[in-house]
Coordinates of C-alpha atoms in Angstrom, one line a residue:
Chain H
X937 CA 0.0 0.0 0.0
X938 CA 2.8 2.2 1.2
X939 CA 4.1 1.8 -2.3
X940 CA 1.3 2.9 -4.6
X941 CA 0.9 6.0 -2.3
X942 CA 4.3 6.7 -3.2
X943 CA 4.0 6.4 -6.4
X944 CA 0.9 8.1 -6.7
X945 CA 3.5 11.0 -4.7
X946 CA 6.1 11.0 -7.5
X947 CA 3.3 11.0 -10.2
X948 CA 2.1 14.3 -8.8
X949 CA 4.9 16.2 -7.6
X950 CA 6.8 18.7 -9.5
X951 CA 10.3 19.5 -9.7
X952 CA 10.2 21.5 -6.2
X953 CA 8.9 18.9 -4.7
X954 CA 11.1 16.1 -5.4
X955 CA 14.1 18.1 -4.9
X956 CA 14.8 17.6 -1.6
X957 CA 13.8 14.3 -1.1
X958 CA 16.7 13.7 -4.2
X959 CA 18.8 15.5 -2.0
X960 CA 18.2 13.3 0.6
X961 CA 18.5 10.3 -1.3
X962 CA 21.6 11.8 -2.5
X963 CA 23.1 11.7 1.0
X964 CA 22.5 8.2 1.8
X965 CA 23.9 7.1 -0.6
X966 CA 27.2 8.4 0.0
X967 CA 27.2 12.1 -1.4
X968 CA 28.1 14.9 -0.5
X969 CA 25.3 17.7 -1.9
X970 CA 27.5 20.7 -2.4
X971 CA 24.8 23.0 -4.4
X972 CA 21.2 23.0 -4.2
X973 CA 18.6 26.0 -5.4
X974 CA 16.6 27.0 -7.9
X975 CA 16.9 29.3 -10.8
X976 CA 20.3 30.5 -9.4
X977 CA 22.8 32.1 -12.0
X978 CA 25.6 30.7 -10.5
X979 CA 25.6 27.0 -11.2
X980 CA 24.3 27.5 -14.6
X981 CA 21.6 24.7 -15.2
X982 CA 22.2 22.8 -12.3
X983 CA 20.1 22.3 -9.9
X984 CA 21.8 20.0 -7.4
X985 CA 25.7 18.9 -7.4
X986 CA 26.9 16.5 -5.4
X987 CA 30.4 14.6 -4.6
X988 CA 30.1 10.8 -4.6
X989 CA 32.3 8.6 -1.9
X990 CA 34.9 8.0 -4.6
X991 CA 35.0 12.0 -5.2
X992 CA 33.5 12.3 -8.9
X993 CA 31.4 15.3 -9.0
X994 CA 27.7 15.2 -10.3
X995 CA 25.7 18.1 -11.9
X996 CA 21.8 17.4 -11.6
X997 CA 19.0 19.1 -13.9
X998 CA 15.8 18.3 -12.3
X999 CA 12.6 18.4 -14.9
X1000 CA 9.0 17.5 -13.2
X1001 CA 6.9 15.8 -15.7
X1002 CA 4.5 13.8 -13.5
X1003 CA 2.9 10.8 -14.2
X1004 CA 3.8 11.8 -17.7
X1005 CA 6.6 11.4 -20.7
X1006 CA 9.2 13.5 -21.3
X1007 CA 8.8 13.7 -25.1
X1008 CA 11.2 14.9 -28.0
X1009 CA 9.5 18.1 -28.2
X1010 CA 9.8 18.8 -24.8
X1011 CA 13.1 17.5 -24.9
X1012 CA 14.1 20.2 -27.4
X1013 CA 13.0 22.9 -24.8
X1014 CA 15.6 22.0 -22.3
X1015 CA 18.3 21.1 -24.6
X1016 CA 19.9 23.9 -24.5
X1017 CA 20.1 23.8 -20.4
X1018 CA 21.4 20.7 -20.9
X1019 CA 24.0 21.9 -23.3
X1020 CA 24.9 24.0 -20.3
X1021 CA 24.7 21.4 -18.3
X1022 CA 27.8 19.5 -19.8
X1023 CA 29.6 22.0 -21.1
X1024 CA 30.2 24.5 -17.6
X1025 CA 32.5 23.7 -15.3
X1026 CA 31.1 23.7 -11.6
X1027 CA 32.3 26.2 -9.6
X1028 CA 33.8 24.9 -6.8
X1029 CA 36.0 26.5 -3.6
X1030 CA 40.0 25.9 -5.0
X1031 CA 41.7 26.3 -8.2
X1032 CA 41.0 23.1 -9.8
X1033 CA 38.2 23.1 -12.1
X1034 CA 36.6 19.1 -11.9
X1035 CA 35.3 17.2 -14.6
X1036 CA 31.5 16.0 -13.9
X1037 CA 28.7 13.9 -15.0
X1038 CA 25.5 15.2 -15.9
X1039 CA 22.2 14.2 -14.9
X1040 CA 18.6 14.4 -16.0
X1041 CA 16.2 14.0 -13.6
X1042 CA 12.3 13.4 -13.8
X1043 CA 10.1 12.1 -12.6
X1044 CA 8.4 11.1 -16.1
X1045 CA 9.2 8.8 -18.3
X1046 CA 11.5 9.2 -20.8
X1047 CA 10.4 8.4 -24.8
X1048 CA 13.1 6.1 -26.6
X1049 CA 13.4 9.0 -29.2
X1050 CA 14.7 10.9 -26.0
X1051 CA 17.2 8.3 -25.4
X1052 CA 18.1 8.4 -28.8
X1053 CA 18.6 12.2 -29.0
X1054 CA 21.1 12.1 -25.5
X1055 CA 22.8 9.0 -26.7
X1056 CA 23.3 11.5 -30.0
X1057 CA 24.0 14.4 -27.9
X1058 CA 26.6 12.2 -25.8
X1059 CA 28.7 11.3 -28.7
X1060 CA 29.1 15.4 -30.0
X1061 CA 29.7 15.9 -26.3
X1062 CA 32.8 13.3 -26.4
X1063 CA 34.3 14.8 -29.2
X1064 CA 34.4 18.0 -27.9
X1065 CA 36.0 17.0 -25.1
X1066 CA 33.0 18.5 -22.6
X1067 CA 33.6 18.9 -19.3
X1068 CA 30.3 17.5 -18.0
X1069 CA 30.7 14.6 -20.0
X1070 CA 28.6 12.0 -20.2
X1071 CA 24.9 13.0 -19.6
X1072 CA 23.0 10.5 -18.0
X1073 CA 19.2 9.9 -17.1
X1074 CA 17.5 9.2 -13.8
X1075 CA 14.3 8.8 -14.2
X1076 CA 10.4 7.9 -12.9
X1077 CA 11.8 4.2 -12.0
X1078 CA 15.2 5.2 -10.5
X1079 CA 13.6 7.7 -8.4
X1080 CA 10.9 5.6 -7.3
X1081 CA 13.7 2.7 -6.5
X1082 CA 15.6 5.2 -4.2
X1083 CA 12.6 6.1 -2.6
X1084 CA 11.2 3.3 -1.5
X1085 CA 14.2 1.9 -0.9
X1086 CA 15.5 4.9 1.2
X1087 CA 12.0 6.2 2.5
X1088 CA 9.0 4.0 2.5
X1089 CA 10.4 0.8 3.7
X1090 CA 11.0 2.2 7.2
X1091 CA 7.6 4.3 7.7
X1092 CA 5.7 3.4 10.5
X1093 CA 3.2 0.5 8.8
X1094 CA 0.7 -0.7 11.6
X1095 CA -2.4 -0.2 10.6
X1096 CA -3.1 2.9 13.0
X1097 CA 0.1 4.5 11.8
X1098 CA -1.3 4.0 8.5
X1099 CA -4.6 5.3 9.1
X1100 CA -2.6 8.4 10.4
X1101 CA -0.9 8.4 6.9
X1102 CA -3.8 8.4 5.2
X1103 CA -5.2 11.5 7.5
X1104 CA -2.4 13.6 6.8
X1105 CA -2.6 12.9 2.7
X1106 CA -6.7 13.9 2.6
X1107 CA -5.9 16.8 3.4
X1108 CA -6.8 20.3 1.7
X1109 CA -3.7 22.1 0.5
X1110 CA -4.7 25.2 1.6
X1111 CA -4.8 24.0 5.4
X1112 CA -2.9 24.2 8.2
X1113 CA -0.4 21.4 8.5
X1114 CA -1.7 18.8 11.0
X1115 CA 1.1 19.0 13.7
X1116 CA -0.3 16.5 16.3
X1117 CA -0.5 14.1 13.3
X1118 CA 2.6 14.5 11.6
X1119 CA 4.8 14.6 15.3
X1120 CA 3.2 10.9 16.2
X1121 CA 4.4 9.4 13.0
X1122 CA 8.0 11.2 13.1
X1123 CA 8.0 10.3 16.8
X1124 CA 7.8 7.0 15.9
X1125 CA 10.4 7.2 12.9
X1126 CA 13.2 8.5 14.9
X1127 CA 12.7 6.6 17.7
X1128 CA 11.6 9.1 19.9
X1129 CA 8.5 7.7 21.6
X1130 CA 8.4 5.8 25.0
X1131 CA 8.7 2.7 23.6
X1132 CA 11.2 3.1 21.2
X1133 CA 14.6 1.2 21.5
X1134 CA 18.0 2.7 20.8
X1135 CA 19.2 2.3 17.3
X1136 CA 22.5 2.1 16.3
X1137 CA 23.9 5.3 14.8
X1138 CA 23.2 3.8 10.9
X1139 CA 20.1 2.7 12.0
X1140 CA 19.3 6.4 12.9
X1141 CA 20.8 7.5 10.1
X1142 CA 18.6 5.5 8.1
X1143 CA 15.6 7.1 9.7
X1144 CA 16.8 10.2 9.4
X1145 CA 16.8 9.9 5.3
X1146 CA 13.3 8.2 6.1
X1147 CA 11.8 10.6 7.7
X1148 CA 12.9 13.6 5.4
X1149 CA 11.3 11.6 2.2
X1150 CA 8.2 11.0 4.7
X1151 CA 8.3 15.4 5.4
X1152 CA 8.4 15.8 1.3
X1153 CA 5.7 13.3 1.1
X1154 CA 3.0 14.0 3.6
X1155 CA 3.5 18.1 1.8
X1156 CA 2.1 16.6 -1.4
X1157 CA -1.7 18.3 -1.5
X1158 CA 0.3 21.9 0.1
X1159 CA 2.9 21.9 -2.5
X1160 CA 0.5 21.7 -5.0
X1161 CA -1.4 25.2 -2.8
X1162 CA 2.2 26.9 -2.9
X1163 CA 1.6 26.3 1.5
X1164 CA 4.6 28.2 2.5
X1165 CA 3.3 28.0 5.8
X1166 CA 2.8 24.2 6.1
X1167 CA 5.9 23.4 4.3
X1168 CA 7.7 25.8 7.3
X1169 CA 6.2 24.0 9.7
X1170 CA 6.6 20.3 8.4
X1171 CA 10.6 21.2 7.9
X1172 CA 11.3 22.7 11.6
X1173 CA 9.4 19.8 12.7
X1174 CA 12.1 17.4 11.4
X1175 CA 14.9 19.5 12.0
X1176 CA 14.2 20.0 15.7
X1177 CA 12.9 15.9 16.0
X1178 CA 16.3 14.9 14.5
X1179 CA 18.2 17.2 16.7
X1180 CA 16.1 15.6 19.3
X1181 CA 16.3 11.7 18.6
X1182 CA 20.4 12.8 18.3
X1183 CA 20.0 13.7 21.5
X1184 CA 18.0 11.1 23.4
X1185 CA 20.5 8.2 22.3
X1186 CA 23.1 10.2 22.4
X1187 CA 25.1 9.5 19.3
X1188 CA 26.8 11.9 17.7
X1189 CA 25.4 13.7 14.1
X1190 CA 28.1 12.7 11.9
X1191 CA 28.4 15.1 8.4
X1192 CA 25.4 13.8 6.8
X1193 CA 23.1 14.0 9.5
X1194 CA 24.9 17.6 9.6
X1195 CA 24.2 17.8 5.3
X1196 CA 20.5 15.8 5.9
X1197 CA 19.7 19.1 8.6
X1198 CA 21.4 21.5 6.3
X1199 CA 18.5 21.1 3.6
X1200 CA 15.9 21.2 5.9
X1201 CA 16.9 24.4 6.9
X1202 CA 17.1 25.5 3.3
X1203 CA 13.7 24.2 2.6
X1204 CA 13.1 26.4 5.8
X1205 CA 14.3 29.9 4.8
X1206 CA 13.4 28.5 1.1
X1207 CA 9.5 28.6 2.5
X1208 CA 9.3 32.1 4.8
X1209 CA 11.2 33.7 1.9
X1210 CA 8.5 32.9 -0.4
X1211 CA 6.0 33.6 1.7
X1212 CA 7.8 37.0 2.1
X1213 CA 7.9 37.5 -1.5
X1214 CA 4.2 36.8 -1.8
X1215 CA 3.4 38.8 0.9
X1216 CA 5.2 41.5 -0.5
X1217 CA 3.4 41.3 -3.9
X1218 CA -0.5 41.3 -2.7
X1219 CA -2.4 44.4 -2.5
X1220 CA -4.0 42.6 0.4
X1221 CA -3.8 39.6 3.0
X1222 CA -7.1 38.8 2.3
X1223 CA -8.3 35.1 0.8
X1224 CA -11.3 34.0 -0.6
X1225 CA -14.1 33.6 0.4
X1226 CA -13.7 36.9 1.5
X1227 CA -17.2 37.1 3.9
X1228 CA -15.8 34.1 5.6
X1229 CA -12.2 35.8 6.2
X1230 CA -13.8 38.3 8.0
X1231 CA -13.1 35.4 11.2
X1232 CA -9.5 34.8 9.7
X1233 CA -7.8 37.9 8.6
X1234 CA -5.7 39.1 12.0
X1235 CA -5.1 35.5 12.6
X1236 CA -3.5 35.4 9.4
X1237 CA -2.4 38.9 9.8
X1238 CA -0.6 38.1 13.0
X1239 CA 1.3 34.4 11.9
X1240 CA 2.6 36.5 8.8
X1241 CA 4.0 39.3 10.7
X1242 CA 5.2 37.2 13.4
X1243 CA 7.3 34.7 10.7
X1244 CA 8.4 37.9 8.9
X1245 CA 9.6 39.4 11.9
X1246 CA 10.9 36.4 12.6
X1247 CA 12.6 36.4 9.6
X1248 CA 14.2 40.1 9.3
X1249 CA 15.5 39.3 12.7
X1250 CA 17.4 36.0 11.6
X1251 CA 18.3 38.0 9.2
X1252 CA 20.0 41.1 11.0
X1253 CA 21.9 38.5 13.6
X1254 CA 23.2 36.5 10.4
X1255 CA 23.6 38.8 8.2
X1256 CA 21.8 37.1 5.2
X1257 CA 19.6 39.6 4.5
X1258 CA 20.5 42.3 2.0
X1259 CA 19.6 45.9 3.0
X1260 CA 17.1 45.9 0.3
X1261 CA 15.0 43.0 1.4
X1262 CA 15.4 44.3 5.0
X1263 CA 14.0 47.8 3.6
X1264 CA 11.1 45.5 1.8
X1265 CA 10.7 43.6 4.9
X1266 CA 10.0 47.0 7.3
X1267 CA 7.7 47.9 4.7
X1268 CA 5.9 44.7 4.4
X1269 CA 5.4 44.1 7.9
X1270 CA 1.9 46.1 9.0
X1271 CA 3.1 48.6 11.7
X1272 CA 0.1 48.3 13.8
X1273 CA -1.6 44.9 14.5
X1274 CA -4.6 44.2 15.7
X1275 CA -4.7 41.8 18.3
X1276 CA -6.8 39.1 18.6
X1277 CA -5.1 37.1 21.7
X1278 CA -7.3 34.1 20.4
X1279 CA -4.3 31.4 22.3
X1280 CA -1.4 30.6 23.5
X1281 CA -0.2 30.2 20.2
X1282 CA -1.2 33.6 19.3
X1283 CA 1.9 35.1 21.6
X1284 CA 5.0 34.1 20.0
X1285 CA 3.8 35.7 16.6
X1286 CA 2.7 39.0 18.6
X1287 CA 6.1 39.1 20.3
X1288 CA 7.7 38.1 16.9
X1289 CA 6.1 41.3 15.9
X1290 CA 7.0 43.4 18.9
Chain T
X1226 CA -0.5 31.8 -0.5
X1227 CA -0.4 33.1 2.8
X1228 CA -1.7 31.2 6.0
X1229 CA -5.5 30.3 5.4
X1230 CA -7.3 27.6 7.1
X1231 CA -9.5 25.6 4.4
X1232 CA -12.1 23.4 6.3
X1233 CA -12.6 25.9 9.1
X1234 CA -13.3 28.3 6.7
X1235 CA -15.5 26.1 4.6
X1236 CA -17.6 25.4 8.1
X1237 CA -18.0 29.3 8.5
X1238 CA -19.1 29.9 5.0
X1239 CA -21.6 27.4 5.5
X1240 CA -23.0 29.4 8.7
X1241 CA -22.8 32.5 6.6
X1242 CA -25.0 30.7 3.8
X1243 CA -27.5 29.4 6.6
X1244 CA -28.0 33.3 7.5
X1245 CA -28.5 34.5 4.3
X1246 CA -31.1 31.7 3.8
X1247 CA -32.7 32.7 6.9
X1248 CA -32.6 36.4 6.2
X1249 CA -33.8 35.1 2.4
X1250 CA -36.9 33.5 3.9
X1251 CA -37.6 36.9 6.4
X1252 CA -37.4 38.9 3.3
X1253 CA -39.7 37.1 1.0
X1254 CA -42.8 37.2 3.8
X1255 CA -45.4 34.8 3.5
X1256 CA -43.6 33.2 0.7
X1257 CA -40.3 32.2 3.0
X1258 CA -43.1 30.0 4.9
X1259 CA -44.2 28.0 1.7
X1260 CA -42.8 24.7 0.9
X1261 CA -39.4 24.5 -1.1
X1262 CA -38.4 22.3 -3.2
X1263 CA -35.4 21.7 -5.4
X1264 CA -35.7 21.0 -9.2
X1265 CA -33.0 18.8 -10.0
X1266 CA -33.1 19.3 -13.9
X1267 CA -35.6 21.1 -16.4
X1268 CA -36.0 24.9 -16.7
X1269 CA -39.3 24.5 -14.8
X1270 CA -42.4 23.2 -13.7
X1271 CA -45.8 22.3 -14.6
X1272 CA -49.5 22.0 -12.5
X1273 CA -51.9 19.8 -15.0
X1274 CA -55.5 20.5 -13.6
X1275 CA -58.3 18.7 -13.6
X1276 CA -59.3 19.6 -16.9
X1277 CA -56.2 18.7 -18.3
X1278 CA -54.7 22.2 -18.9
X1279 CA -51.2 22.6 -18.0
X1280 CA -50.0 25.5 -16.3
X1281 CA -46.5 26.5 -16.5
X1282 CA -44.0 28.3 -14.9
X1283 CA -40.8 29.0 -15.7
X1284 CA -37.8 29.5 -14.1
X1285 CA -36.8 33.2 -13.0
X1286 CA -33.5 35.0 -11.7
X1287 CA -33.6 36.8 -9.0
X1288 CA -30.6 38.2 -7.7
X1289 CA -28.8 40.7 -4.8
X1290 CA -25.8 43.0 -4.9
X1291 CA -23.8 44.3 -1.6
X1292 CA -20.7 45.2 -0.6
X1293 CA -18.2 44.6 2.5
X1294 CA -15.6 47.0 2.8
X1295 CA -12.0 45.3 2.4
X1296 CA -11.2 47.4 6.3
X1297 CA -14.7 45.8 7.2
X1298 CA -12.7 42.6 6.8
X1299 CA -9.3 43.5 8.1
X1300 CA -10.6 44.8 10.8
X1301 CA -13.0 41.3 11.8
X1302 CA -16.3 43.6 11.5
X1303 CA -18.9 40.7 11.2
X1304 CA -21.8 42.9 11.7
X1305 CA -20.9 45.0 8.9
X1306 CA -20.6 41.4 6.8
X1307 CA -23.4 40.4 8.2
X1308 CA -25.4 43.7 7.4
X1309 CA -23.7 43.3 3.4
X1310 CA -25.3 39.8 2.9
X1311 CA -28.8 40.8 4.8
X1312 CA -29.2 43.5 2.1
X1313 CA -28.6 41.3 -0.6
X1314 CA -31.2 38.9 0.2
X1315 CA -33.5 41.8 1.0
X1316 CA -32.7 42.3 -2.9
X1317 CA -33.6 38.6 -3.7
X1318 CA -36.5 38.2 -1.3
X1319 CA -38.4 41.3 -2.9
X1320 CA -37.5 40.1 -6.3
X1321 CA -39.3 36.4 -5.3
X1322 CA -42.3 38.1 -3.7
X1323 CA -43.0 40.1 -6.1
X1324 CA -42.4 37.5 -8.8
X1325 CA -44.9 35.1 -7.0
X1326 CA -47.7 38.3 -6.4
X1327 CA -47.5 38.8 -10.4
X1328 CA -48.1 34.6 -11.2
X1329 CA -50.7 34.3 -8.6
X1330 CA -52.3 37.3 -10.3
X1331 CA -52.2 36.5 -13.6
X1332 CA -53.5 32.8 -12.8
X1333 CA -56.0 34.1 -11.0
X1334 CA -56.8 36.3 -14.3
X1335 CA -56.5 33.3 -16.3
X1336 CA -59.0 31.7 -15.2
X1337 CA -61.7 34.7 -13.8
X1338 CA -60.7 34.5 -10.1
X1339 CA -60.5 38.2 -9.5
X1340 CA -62.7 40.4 -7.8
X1341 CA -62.6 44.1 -8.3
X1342 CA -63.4 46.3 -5.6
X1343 CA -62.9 49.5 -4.7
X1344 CA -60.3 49.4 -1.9
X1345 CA -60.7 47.0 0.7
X1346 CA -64.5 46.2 1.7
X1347 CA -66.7 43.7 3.5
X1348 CA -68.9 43.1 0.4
X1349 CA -65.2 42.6 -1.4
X1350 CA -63.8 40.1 1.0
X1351 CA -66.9 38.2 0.6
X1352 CA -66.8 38.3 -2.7
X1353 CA -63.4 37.3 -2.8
X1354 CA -63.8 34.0 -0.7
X1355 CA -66.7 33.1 -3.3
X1356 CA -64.9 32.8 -6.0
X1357 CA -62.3 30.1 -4.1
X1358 CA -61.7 26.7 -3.0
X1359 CA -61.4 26.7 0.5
X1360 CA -61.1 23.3 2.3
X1361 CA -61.9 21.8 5.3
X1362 CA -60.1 19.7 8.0
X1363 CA -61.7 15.7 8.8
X1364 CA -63.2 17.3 11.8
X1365 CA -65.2 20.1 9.6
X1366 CA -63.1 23.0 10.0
X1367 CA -62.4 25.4 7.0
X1368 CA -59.1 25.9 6.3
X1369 CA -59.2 29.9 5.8
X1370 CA -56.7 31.1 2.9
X1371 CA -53.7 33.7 3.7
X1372 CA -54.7 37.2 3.0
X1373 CA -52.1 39.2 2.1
X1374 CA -52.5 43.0 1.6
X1375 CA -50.3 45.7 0.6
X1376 CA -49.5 48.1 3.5
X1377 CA -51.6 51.2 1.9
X1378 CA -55.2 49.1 2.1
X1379 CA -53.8 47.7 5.9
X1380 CA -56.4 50.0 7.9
X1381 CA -59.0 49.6 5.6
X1382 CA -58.6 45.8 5.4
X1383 CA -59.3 46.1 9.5
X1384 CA -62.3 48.1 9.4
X1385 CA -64.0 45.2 7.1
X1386 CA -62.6 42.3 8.6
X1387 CA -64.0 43.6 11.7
X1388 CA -67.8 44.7 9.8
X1389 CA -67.8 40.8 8.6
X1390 CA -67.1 39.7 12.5
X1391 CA -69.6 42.2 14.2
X1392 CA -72.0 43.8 11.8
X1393 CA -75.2 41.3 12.0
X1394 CA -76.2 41.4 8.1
X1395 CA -72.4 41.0 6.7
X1396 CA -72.2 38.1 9.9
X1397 CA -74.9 35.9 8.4
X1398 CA -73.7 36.6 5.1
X1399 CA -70.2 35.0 6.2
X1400 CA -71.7 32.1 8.3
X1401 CA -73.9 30.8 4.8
X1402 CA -71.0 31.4 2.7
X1403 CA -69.3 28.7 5.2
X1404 CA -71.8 26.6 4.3
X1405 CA -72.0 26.8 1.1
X1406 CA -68.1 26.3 0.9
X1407 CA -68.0 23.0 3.0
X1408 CA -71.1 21.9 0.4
X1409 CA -68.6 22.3 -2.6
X1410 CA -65.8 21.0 -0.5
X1411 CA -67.4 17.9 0.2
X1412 CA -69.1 17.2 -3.3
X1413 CA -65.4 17.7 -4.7
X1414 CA -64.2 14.6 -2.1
X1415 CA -67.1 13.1 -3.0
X1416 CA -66.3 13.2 -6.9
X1417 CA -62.6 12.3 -6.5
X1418 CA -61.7 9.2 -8.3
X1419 CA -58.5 6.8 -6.6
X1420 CA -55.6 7.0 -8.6
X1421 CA -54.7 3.4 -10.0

């Protein structure tokens, strides 16, 4: 069962959402991920490198076709990216410039014409000596190996913990993550509820991959609603459960658990600056139905200032922020709430804000 | 999108429909007490009388317009959202009631069921409940019809409802016209045929 609802995953998600769980595949199997982000300039069409146990470098192109085929016409749209692909040389800290491999990734099929073309784009690519020479494919089946492999096969499976699955995946995209929920089952997975045993630190490692494929998984219907919000809260979740279950059984987070953290921070400040940036481009913070906001809006009002505050103030203590955004930010940010002390939960957003 | 909350909000759209169907029924008067029901296809309905003519009636839109104030919302005014969609189904409710004043007319037209009189009088009234059906309970009551009248005929409509109750003549007049209507109401059960 676990398997066709990860299937059913892959055959939905776009290239966002699969990145990270790649990422994370990446890592156990021996990688090092060295680059990860979207439509940055710098890497120019790659989307993820990584550094295998050997030390051969890897440039990734990641291409979300789900459910569907990557045909030659589409093919001939990112041909050119994939030119780029294995022809620049990664840039890399130190003055020697690697070789790599390049990588398509879907999560489509890919049509034997397709195959054809690369195999024909390989052999010009050999003769002119590129640098990201060969291309390769992963594809629907390779990802859905890893996954499984990596992911599903450690997920809680008892029949409660599956209907608790299920509960999270019927879910509305534009809702609120269901924390209560998703904590039990990653409780469960890391080994941090009162009947867990201690694992062995691969055995946490393990869980660790499992879990974050789980995170990408259970954010299917919100990734589809652009849920900054729910994303945010699904990735501090892991980050602060893993950090947690490190520190129950006290082993020591070797450099991919540190790597395995790193992107859920990413996917953390990758979240509350988008919601920033939409924030920043509506005339108003009102959603439809709009009668019906009229019981929502400074609950919504108040979470959004409180994470952007939130945010401006990471970004003042660690200097990521660029003077613009932190200008944008002030501006952004309504100067005057109105407060609806509605719960508990309502003060760390109004002291966000303060 | 920013932080919205999908099946609580779907729950308080649904009490905000329930209101405006309550303030729907309030608005449309006697109307908002008559049964409803749903059509499920067709673009109307159709009443075949006893002598097999059909009457029709189509389907008509009737429709409100308000506004709430974007710092109505922002500011978590629900009276003033509430007072938006209450003037809209004023809107609609007239529009109904009026709609159903102008069929009942014209069937009533249709097939010589209106009295003319001038403004509201006993001899009127009486004439009035002549020229209608009016049935009767098992245990020999008459089941009286509504009486609806615009506002501007109100005082007058008191004055002869009282004349008919008090005034001896227009008393006896009322009390044989009873009669006479559980006569006709009882020859028509007497004439039904059973289905089948």
């Amino acid at each position: 069962m676990l398997e066709r609802l990860v299937e059913g995953w892959l055959d939905s998600a776009s290239e966002r959402s699969y990145q990270s769980p790649f990422c994370q595949a990446l890592l156990a199997k021996g990688h090092r991920v060295i680059h990860s982000t979207r439509h940055a300039p710098l890497e120019l069409g790659k989307d993820v490198v990584s550094i295998d146990s050997e030390g051969r470098y890897f440039g990734y192109q990641l291409k979300g076709s789900p459910g569907a085929r990557l045909t030659l016409t589409e093919f001939r749209t990112i041909r050119e990216q994939l030119h780029e692909l294995a022809t620049q040389p990664l840039r890399v800290p130190g003055s020697r410039v690697p070789r790599h491999t390049s990588v398509l990734v879907t999560n489509g099929y890919v049509d034997e014409e397709v195959q054809i073309a690369i195999q024909e784009m390989n052999q010009a690519l050999r003769r002119q000596r590129a640098i990201g020479y060969p291309l390769k494919i992963i594809q629907r089946g390779d990802l859905l190996d890893d996954f499984l492999k990596l992911g599903a096969s450690l997920w809680p499976s008892e029949l409660e913990d599956l209907d608790t699955l299920l509960r999270l995946l019927n879910v509305h995209g534009r809702d609120a993550l269901n924390i209560s929920d998703f904590a039990s089952l990653m409780e469960q997975l890391l080994a941090l509820n009162d009947s867990a045993s201690r694992p062995s630190q691969g055995e946490l490692e393990r869980r660790v991959t499992s879990a974050s494929l789980l995170v990408a998984f259970v954010l299917r219907a919100h990734a589809r609603e652009e849920n900054h919000v729910a994303r945010l809260q699904a990735w501090t979740l892991f980050f602060v459960q893993v950090v947690g279950a490190y520190a129950r059984w006290n082993h020591k987070p070797r450099s991919r658990i540190g790597a395995a953290l790193d992107i859920a921070r990413y996917e953390c400040f990758r979240s509350i600056r988008e919601l920033f940036e939409e924030a920043a481009s509506r005339e108003r913070w009102i959603e439809q139905p709009a009668t019906a906001d009229v019981f929502l809006y400074r609950w919504r009002e108040a979470l959004t200032s409180g994470l952007l505050s939130a945010y401006w103030l990471i970004g003042q203590r660690a200097g990521g922020l660029s003077e613009e955004d932190s200008a944008r930010l002030r501006e952004v940010i309504p100067e005057r709430l109105q407060v609806d002390l509605w719960g508990e939960a309502a003060i760390p957003q109004l002291l966000g804000k303060l | 999108m920013l932080p919205d909350l999908h099946r609580t909000k779907e729950d308080l759209n649904l009490w905000l429909k329930a209101f405006f169907a309550a303030r729907l029924k309030t608005h449309m008067g006697a109307f908002g007490e008559s049964p409803k029901e749903t059509l499920q296809e067709g673009h109307g309905t159709a009443i075949v009388r006893p002598d097999g003519t059909v009457d029709r009636t189509s389907m008509r839109r009737a429709s409100g317009e308000s506004t709430v104030r974007n710092e109505s919302i922002k500011a978590g005014d629900l009276g003033a959202v509430l007072k938006s969609l209450d003037e809209a189904a004023q809107q609609m409710g007239r529009q109904i009631a009026a709609h159903a004043y102008k069929e009942i007319s014209d069937a009533a037209d249709r097939v010589g069921n209106t009295v003319s009189t001038n403004g509201f009088t006993a001899d009127g009234f009486l004439a009035a409940l002549e020229v209608i059906l009016v049935p009767f309970t098992k245990d020999g009551e008459p089941i009286w019809p509504q009486c609806h009248i615009p506002p501007s005929l109100a005082e007058s409509a008191k004055t002869a409802l009282e004349t008919v109750a008090n005034d001896p003549t227009y008393a006896r007049r009322f009390a044989e016209l009873k009669q006479e209507k559980r006569k006709e109401w009882d020859a028509r059960e007497a004439g039904r045929r059973l289905a089948g």
